XYZ file of C-alpha atoms in Angstrom:
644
model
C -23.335 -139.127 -68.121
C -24.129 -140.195 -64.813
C -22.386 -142.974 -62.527
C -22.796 -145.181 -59.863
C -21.158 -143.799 -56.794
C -19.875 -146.354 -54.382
C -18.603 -145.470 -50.401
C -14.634 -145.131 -51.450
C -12.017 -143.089 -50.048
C -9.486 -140.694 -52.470
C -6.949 -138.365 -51.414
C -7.655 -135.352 -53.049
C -4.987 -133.846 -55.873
C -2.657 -130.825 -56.529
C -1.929 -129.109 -59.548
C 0.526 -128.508 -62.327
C 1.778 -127.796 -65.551
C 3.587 -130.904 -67.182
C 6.838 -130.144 -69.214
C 8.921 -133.794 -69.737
C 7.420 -136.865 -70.415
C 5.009 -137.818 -67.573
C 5.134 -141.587 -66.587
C 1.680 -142.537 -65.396
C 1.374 -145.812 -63.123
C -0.928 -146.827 -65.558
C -0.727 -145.373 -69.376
C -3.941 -143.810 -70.378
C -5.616 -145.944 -73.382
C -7.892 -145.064 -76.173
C -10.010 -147.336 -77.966
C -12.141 -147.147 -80.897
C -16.252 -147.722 -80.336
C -18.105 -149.139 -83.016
C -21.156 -146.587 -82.723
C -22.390 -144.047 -85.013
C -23.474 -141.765 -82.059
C -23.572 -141.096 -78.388
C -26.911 -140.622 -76.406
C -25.473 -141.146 -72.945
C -22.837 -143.032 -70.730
C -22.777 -144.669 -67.516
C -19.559 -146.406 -65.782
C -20.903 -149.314 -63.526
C -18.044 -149.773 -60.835
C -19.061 -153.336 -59.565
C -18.763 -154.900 -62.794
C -15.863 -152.316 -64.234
C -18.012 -151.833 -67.408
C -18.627 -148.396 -69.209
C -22.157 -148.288 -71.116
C -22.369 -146.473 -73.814
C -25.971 -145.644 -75.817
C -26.241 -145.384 -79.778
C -29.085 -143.683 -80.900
C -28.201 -143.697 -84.708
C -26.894 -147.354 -84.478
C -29.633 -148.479 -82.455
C -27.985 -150.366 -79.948
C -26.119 -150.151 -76.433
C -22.757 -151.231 -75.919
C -20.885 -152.672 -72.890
C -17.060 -152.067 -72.542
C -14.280 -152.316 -70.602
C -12.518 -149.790 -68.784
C -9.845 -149.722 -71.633
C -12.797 -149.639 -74.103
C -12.619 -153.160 -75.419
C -16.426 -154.053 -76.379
C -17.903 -157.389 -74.753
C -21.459 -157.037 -75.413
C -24.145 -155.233 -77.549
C -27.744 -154.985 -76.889
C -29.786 -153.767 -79.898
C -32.658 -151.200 -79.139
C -34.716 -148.608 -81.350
C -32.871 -145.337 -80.822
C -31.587 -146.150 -77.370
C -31.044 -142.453 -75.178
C -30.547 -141.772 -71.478
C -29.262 -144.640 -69.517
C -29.000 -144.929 -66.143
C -28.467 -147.432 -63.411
C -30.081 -148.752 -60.547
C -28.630 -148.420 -56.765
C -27.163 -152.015 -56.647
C -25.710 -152.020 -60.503
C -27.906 -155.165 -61.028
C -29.969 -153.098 -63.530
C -29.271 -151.081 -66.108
C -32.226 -148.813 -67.361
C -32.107 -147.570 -71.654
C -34.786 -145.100 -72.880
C -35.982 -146.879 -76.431
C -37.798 -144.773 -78.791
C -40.090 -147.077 -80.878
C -41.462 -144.402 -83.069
C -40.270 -144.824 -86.772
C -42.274 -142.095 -88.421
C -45.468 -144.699 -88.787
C -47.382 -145.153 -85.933
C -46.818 -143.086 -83.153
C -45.601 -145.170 -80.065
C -44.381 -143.993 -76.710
C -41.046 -144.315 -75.138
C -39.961 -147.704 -73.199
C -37.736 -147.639 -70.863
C -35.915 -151.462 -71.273
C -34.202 -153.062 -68.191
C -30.989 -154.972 -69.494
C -28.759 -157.490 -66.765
C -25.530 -155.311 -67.003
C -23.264 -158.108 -66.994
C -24.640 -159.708 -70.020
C -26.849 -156.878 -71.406
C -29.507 -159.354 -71.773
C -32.890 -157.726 -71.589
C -35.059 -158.277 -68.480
C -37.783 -156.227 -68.744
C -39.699 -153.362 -70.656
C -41.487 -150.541 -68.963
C -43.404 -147.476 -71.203
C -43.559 -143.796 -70.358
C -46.645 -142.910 -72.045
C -44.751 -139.990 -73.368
C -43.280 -139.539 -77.393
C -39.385 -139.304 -77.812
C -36.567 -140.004 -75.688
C -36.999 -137.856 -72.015
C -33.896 -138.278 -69.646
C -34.391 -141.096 -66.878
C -33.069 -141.079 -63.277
C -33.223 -143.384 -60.342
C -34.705 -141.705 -57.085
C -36.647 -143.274 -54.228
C -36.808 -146.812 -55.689
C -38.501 -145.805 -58.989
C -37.575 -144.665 -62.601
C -37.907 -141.071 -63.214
C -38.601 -138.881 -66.093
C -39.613 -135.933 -67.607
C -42.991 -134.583 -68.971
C -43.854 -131.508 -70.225
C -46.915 -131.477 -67.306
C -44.540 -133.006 -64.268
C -42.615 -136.187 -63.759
C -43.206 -139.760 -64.181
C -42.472 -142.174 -62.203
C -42.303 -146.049 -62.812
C -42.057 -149.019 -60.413
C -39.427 -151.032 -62.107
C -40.203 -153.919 -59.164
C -43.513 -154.434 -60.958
C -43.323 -156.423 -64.681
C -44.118 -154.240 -67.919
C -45.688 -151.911 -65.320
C -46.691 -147.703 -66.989
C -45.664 -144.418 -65.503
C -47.406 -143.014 -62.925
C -48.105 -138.917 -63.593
C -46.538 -136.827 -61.068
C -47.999 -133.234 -62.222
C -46.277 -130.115 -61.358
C -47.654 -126.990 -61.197
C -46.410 -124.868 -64.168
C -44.929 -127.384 -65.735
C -41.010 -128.256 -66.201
C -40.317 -127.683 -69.521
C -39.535 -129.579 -73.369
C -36.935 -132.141 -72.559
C -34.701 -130.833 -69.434
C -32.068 -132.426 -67.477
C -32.237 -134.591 -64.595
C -29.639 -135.815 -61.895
C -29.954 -137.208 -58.641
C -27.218 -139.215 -56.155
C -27.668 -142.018 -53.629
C -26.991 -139.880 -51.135
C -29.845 -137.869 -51.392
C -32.299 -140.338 -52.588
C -35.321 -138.410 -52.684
C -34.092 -135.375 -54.602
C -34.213 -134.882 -58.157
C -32.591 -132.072 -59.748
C -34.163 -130.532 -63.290
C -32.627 -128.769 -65.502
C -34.831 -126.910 -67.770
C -34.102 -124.319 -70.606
C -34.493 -121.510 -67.991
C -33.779 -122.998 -64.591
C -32.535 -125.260 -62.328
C -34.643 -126.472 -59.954
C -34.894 -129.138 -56.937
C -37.675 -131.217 -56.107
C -38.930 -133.730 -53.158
C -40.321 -136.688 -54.929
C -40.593 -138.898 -51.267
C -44.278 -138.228 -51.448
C -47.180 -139.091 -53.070
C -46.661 -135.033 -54.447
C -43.554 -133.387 -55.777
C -42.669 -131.094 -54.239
C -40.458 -127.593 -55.191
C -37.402 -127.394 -52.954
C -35.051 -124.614 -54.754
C -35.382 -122.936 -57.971
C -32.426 -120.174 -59.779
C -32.623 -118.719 -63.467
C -30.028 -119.611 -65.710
C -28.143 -117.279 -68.315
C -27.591 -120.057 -70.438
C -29.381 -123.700 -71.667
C -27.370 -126.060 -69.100
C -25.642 -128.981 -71.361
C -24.860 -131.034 -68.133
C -25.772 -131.960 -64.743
C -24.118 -134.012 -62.202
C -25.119 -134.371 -58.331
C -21.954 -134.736 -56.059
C -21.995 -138.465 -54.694
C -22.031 -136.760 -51.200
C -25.886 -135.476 -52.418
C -24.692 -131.626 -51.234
C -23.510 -130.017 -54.899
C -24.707 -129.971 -58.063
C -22.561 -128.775 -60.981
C -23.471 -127.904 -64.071
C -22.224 -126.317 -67.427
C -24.335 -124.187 -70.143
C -24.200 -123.975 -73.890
C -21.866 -121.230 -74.773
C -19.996 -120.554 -71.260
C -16.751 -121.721 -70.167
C -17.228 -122.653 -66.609
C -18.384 -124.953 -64.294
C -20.619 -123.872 -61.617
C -20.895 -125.577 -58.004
C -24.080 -124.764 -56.513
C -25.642 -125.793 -52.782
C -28.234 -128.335 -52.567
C -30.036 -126.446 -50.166
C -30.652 -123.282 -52.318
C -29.080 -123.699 -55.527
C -26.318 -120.868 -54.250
C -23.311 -120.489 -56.395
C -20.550 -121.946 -54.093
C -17.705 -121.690 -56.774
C -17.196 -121.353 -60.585
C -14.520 -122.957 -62.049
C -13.233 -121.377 -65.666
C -12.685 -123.993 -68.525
C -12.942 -123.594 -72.186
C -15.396 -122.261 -74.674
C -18.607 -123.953 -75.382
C -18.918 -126.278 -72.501
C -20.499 -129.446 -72.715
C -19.803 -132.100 -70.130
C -19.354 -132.258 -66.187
C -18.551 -134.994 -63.872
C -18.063 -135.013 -59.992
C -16.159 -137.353 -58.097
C -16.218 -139.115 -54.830
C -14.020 -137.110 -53.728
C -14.998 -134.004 -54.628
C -13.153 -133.739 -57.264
C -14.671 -131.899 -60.512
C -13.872 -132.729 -64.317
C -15.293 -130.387 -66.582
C -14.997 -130.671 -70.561
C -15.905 -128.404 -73.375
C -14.971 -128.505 -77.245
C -12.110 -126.646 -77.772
C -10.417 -126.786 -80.888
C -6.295 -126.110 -80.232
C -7.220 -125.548 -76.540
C -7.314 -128.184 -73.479
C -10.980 -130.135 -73.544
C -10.962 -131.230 -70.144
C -9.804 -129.567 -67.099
C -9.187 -131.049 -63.705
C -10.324 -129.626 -60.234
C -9.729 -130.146 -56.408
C -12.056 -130.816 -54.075
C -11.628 -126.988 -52.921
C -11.484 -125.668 -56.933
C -8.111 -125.225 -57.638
C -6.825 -126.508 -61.166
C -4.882 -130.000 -61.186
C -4.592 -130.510 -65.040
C -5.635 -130.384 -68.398
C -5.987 -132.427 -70.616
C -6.210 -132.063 -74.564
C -7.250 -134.559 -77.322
C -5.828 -135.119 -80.475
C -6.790 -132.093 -82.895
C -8.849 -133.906 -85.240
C -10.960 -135.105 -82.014
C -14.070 -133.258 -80.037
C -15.317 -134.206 -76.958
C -19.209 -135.012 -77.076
C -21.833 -134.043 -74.907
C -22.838 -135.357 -71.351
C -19.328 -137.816 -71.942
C -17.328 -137.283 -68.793
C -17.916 -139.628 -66.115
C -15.633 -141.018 -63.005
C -15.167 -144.411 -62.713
C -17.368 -144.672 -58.626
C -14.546 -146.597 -56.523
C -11.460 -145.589 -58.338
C -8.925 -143.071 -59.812
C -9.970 -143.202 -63.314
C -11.920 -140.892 -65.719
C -13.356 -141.720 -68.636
C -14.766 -139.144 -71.997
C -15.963 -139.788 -75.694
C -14.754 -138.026 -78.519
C -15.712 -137.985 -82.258
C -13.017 -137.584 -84.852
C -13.533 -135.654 -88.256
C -13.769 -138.861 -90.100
C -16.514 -140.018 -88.161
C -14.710 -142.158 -86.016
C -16.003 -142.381 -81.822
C -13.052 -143.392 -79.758
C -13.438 -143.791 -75.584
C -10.631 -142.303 -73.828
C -9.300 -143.476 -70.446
C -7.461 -141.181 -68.270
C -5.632 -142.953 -65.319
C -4.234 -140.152 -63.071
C -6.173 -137.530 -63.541
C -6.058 -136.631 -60.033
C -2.220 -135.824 -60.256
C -0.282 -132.666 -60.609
C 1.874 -132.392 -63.622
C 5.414 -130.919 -62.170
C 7.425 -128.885 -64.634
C 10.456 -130.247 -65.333
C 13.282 -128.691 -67.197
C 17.129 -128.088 -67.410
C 19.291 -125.823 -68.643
C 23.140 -126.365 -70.238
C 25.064 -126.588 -73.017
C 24.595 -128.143 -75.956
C 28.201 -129.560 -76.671
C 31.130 -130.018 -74.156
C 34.512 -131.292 -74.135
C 35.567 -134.491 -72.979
C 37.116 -135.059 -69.969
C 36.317 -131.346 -68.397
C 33.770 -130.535 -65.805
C 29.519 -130.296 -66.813
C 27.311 -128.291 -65.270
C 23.648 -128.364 -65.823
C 21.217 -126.512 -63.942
C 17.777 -127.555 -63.248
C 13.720 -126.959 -61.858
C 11.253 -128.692 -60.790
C 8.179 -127.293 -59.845
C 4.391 -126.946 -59.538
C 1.747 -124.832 -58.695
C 1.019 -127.341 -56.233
C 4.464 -126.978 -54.193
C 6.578 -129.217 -53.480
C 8.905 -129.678 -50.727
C 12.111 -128.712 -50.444
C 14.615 -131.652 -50.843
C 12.245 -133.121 -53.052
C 14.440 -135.491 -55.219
C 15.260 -135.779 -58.780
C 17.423 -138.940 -59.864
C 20.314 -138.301 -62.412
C 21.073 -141.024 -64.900
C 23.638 -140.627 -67.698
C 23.458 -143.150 -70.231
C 26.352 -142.674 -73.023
C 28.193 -145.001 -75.619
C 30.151 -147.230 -73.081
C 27.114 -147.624 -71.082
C 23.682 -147.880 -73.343
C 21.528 -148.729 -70.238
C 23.069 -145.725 -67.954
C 24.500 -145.025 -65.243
C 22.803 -144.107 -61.491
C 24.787 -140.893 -60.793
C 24.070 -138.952 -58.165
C 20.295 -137.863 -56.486
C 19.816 -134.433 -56.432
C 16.924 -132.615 -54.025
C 15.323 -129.373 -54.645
C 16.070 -125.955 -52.720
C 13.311 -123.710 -51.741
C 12.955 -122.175 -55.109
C 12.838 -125.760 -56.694
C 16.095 -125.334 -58.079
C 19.068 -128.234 -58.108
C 22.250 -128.367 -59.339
C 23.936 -131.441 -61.472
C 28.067 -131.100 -62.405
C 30.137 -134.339 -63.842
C 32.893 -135.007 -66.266
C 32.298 -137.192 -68.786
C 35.079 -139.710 -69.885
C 32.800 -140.791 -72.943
C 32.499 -138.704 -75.996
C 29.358 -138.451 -78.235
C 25.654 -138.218 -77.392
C 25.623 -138.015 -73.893
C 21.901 -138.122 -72.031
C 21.288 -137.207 -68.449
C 17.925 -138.439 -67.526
C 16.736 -136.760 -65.039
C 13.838 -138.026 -63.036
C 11.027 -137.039 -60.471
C 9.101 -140.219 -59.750
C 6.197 -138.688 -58.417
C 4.004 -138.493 -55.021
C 0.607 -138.886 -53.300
C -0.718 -135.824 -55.364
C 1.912 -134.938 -58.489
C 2.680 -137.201 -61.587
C 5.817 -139.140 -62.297
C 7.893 -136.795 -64.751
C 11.001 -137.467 -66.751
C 13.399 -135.184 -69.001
C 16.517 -136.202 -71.121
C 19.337 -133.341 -71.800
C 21.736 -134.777 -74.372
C 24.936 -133.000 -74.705
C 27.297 -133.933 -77.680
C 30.396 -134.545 -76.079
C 33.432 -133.717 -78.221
C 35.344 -136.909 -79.693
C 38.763 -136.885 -82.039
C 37.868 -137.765 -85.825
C 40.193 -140.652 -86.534
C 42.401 -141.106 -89.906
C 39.869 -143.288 -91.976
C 41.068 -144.037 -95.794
C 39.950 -146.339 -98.838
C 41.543 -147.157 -102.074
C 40.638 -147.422 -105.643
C 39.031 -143.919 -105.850
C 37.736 -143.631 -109.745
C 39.605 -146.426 -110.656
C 38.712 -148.294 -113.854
C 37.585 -151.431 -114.065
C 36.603 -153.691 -116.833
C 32.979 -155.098 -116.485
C 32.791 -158.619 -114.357
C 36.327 -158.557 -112.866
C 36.732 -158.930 -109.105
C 37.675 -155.415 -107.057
C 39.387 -155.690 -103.658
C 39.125 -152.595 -101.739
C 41.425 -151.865 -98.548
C 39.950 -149.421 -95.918
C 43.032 -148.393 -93.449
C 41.993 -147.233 -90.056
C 44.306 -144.879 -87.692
C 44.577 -144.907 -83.773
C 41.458 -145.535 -82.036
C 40.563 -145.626 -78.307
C 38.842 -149.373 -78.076
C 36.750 -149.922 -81.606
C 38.710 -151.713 -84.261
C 35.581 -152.385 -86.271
C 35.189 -151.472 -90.019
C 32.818 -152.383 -91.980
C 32.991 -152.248 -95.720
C 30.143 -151.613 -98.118
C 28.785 -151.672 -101.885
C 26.395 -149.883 -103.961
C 25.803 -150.326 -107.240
C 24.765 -147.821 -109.045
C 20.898 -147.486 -109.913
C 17.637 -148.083 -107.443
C 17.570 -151.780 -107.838
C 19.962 -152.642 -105.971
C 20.547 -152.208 -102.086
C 23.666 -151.552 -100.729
C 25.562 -154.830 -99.498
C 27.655 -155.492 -96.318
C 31.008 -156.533 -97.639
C 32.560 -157.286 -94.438
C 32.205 -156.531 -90.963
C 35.573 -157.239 -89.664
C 38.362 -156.308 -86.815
C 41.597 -154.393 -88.872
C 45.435 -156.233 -88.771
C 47.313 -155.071 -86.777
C 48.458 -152.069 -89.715
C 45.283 -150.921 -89.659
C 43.711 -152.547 -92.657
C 40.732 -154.538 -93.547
C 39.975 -155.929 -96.905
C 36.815 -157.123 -98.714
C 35.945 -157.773 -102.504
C 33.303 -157.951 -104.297
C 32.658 -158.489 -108.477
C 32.042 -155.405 -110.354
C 28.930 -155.076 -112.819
C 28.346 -151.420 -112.519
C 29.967 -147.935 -111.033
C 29.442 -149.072 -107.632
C 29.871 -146.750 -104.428
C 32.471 -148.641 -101.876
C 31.960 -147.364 -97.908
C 33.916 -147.853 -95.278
C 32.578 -146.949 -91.772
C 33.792 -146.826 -88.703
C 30.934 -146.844 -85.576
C 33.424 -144.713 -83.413
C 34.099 -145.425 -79.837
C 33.775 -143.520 -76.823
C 36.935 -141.302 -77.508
C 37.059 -141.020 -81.592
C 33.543 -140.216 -83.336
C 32.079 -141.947 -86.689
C 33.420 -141.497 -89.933
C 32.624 -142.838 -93.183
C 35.060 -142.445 -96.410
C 33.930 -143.298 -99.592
C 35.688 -144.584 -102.776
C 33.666 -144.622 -106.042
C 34.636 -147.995 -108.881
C 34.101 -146.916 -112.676
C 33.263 -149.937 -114.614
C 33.616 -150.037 -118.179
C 30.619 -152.500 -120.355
C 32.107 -155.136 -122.570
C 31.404 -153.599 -125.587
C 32.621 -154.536 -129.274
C 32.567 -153.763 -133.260
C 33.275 -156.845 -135.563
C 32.388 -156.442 -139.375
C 31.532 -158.970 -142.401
C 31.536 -158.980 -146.090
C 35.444 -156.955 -146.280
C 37.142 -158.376 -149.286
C 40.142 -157.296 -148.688
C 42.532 -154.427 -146.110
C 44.797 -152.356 -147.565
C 46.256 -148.752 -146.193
C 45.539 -145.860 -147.201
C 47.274 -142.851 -146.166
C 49.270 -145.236 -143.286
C 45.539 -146.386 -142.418
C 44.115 -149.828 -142.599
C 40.930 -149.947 -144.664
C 38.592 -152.611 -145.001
C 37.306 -152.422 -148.622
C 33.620 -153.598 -149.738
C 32.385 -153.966 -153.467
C 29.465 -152.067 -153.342
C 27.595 -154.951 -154.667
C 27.635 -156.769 -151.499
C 26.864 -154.361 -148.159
C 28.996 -154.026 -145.605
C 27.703 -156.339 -142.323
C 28.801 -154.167 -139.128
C 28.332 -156.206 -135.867
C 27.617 -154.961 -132.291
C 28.082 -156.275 -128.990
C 26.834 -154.554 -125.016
C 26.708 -156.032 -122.248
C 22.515 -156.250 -121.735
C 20.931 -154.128 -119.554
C 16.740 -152.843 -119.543
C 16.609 -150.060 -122.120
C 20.479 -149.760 -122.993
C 21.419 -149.007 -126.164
C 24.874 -148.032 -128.275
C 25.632 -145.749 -130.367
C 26.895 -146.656 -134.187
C 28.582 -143.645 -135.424
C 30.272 -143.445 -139.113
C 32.509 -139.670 -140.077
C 33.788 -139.002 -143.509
C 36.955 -138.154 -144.169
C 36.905 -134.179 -146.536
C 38.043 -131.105 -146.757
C 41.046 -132.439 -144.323
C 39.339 -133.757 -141.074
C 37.048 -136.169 -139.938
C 33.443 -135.090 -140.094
C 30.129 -136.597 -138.842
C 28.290 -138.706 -141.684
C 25.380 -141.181 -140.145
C 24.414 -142.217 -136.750
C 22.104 -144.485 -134.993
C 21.493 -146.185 -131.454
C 21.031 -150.021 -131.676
C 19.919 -152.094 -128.626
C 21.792 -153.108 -126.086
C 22.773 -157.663 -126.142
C 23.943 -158.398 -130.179
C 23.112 -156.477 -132.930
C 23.673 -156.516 -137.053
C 23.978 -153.236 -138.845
C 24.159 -153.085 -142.642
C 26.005 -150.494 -145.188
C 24.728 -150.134 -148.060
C 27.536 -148.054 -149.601
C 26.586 -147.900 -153.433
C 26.409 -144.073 -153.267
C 29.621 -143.795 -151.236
C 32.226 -145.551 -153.717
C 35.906 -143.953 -153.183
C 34.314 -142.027 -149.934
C 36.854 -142.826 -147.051
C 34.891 -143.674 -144.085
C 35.454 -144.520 -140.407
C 32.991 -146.191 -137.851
C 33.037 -146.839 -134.040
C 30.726 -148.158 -131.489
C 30.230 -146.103 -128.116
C 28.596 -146.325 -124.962
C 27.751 -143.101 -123.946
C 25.663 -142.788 -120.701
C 22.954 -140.948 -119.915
C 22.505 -138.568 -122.591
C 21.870 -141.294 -125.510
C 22.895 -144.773 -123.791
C 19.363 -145.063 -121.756
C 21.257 -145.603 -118.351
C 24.357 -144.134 -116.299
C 25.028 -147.206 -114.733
C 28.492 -147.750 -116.023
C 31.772 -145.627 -117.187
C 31.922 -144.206 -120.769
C 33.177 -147.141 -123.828
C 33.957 -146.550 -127.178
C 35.218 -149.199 -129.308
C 38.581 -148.397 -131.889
C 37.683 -146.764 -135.117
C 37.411 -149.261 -138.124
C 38.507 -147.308 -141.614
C 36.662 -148.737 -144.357
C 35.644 -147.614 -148.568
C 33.500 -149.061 -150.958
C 34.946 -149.920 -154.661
C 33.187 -151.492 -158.120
């Protein structure tokens, strides 16, 4: 990725370790890409875009700095971009070549505010080389040398620029405004430096490399170039002049992107599963911050680039799924304090606090640094401004109060940040202790016939302020939400009452929210309702008793017509059940389960004549009634006996 760098001053940064929640001036934003690769990227600072190549997808896109796509320009497997001096071109490498003819590389000129094309130039080479903009012209690679093309002239071909030796298949190449007749090549050996003001190249500097480099970058100020290699976890700053190794900075495994800043300051990114992908550096090389993507997210090559005249950095990263996402970092150039406190957990109302907090960073901070102290509680939601609190040498403060309001009590606590370290907040919530108040509700398994209208009376005890109950219902079953009864302020006895028809079992609640002296409570009263159920019978000629009972009596030549009656309900069903009378007791005979609504059930007792028999209806849930949703029914047993 290589930039635009523009003449902008930026303080340079500390460093820290973050623990809170940092509050950036301006939230970093991610935004999905609609690409199906990355070749290169370039941020363009006078028109705030970032460009983004698509070899697969064969196209270049234009974004915004929070990644919002505003224009597309479609190209044959679009590589290295790069743009020119003034930002009023920007330069893609096209390969034409789709496995049929063999065509050499263009390089297309595109108007970067609309990405309209302007102009096509060719290489005379095959594939996609890397492209840089040095002394006025368009540079590339070639196996042989360089080549160099006049963009000033229409449709115009390279110009060979030989180099003895050779440079290598397909290096790197970087180059700054500042220095605008160096070009710096990174090879799969070397780095080198060349002089390409005259009509020769020239070899400035040359230094072996242990490792292919994956990135280049030149420092806008044309006196460093850093790179990182495949397999190392470091960035190395190297002189201009000789290609000297001024510092190495240590990042994570298999580096793979590299990005200098205006002012100095170094972003170096790697893929890292469970391990920070980009780390943050000082002008002079000491660590500012990490960063770390989501897991399911690695960085991709050559991604990292600094926005030229501002604070922001910007990196690709490809999900698991596929998915390309460009990430914008706002404050990278901050310290992340530490923030953190230490107390108890739960603490009695109305007696003194004490909590005990740090703040620091490896970057120090002064002493009398402040932290603000906020407590925000039941009586006041929004908080309350308590007290500011500065550091001591050791970054150490001190925070004591005694709470009047019982419950969750949060102290925010907040550092609001500097010239050089992040805005960081933490919240310590400490239950404070509250009296449980006398809560009661009535009709606790009472039994209720089906349909009938059930008043319920939730009594509430002393309180501190809240007088507010509210009363619920649940019928039993999962189609059915729980209702508000009544939201209501209690007589003065205490009481509140609400009422509500009763189908099912339902669940009653009463709650009380609490207050800042008595905590919640919720007491719960459970309604049984019994079904309408019923037994009626047909066809009885006569009743007489038998043994002190009432018997129906049936000739068997016309069946005895038994009729039931539940209360309907999806896949209900009763339960018919006849018992003989022998050998002294009551013994099961017959059973069956009949459908729930009205239903006819016939005797047919021509085998039973002189048998004493008894038969009842019940409703039996869940075991053989299909539902639980009300209380057991049985209906009275009807005596009956078939005669000639």
């Amino acid at each position: 990725m290589r930039t635009r760098k523009l003449p902008v001053v930026i303080l340079a940064a500390g460093v820290a370790v973050a623990v809170g929640v940092t509050i950036p001036a301006l939230a970093d934003s991610s935004q999905a890409l609609p690409i199906k690769s990355v070749g290169d990227v370039v941020v363009d600072g006078v028109h705030q875009r970032v460009f983004v190549s698509d070899p697969v997808g064969g196209k270049v896109v234009s974004a915004t700095y929070d990644g919002k796509v505003i224009a597309t320009s479609e190209m044959k497997r679009p590589g290295a971009l790069a743009l020119s001096t003034d930002s009023k071109k920007l330069y893609a490498v096209s390969d034409p070549d789709d496995g049929g003819a063999t065509e050499v590389a263009q390089v297309v000129a595109l108007d970067p505010s609309t990405m309209a094309g302007t102009d096509v130039h060719y290489t005379g080479v095959i594939g996609t080389p890397d492209l840089a903009v040095v002394a006025g012209k368009l540079w590339f690679a070639r196996e042989d040398g360089f080549g160099a093309i006049d963009p000033a002239v229409p449709a115009s071909s390279a110009e060979v620029k030989p180099v003895d030796g050779g440079i290598g298949r397909q290096p790197r190449l970087a180059f700054s405004a500042a220095a605008p007749n160096l070009l710096a090549v990174a090879s799969s050996t070397g780095l080198t430096t060349y002089d390409v003001s005259g009509e020769t190249v020239r070899s400035i500097a040359t230094v072996a490399t242990t490792g292919e480099i994956a990135d280049i970058k030149f420092s806008p100020d044309g006196e460093t170039i850093a790179t990182v290699a495949l397999g190392e976890s470091a960035v190395t700053l190297r002189n201009i002049a000789n290609l000297a190794t001024k510092k190495t900075l240590a990042i994570e495994a298999n580096a793979r992107a590299v990005d200098i800043a205006l002012d100095g300051t170094v972003a170096g990114g790697s893929a890292a599963a469970g391990r920070p992908d980009l780390h943050i550096f000082s002008a002079s090389g000491v660590k500012v911050r990490p960063y770390d993507l989501p897991a399911s997210d690695e960085l991709q090559p050559r991604t990292v680039a600094w926005e030229p005249n501002g604070s922001r950095l910007f990196a690709v990263s490809k999900s698991t799924d596929g998915a390309y996402t460009l990430r914008t970092f706002t404050e990278p150039r901050k310290t992340m304090p530490t923030l953190a406190v230490t107390g108890p957990a739960t603490a009695p109302r109305a007696k003194l606090l004490t909590l005990t907090g740090t703040l620091k960073s490896t970057v120090p901070l002064h002493t009398g640094t402040p932290v603000a102290v906020t407590r925000l509680d039941l009586t006041k939601p929004a908080g309350t401004v308590l007290m500011t609190r500065k550091i001591d040498a050791g970054g150490k403060f001190t925070i004591t109060d005694t709470p009047s309001t019982g419950g969750a009590v949060t102290y925010r606590l907040t550092y609001r940040g500097g010239p050089n370290h992040a805005a960081v907040t933490l919240n310590k919530v400490v239950q404070v202790s509250r009296v449980m108040p006398v809560l009661t509700l009535n009709q606790h398994n009472k039994i209720f016939n089906q349909g009938v209208t059930g008043t319920f009376t939730a009594h509430l005890g002393s309180t501190y302020t809240g007088r507010t109950v509210e009363i619920w219902a649940d019928p039993y079953g999962t189609d059915q939400a729980p209702r508000l009864l009544k939201r209501g302020t209690v007589n003065s006895k205490g009481d509140l009452s609400a009422s509500v028809r009763l189908t099912r079992n339902t669940s009653v609640t009463a709650k009380f929210p609490g207050d800042a002296r008595y905590a919640t409570r919720i007491v719960k009263s459970v309604a049984l309702v019994r079904v309408n159920l019923s037994l009626t019978q047909s066809n009885a000629y006569r009743t007489a008793k038998i043994d002190g009972l009432n018997y129906l009596h049936y000739r068997i030549k016309t069946p005895a017509m038994f009729f039931t009656s539940l209360t309907p309900s999806p896949n209900r069903r009763a339960s018919l059940e006849i018992q003989t009378y022998t050998s002294g007791a009551w013994r099961y005979f017959d059973s069956t389960l009949v459908p729930a609504g009205n239903a006819t059930n016939i005797f047919d007792g021509s085998d039973d004549i002189g048998r004493k028999l008894r038969i009842r209806a019940r409703y039996d849930p869940p075991s053989r009634s299909g539902d639980a949703f009300n209380y057991p029914a049985a209906t009275p047993y009807m005596y009956f006996i078939f005669t000639r």
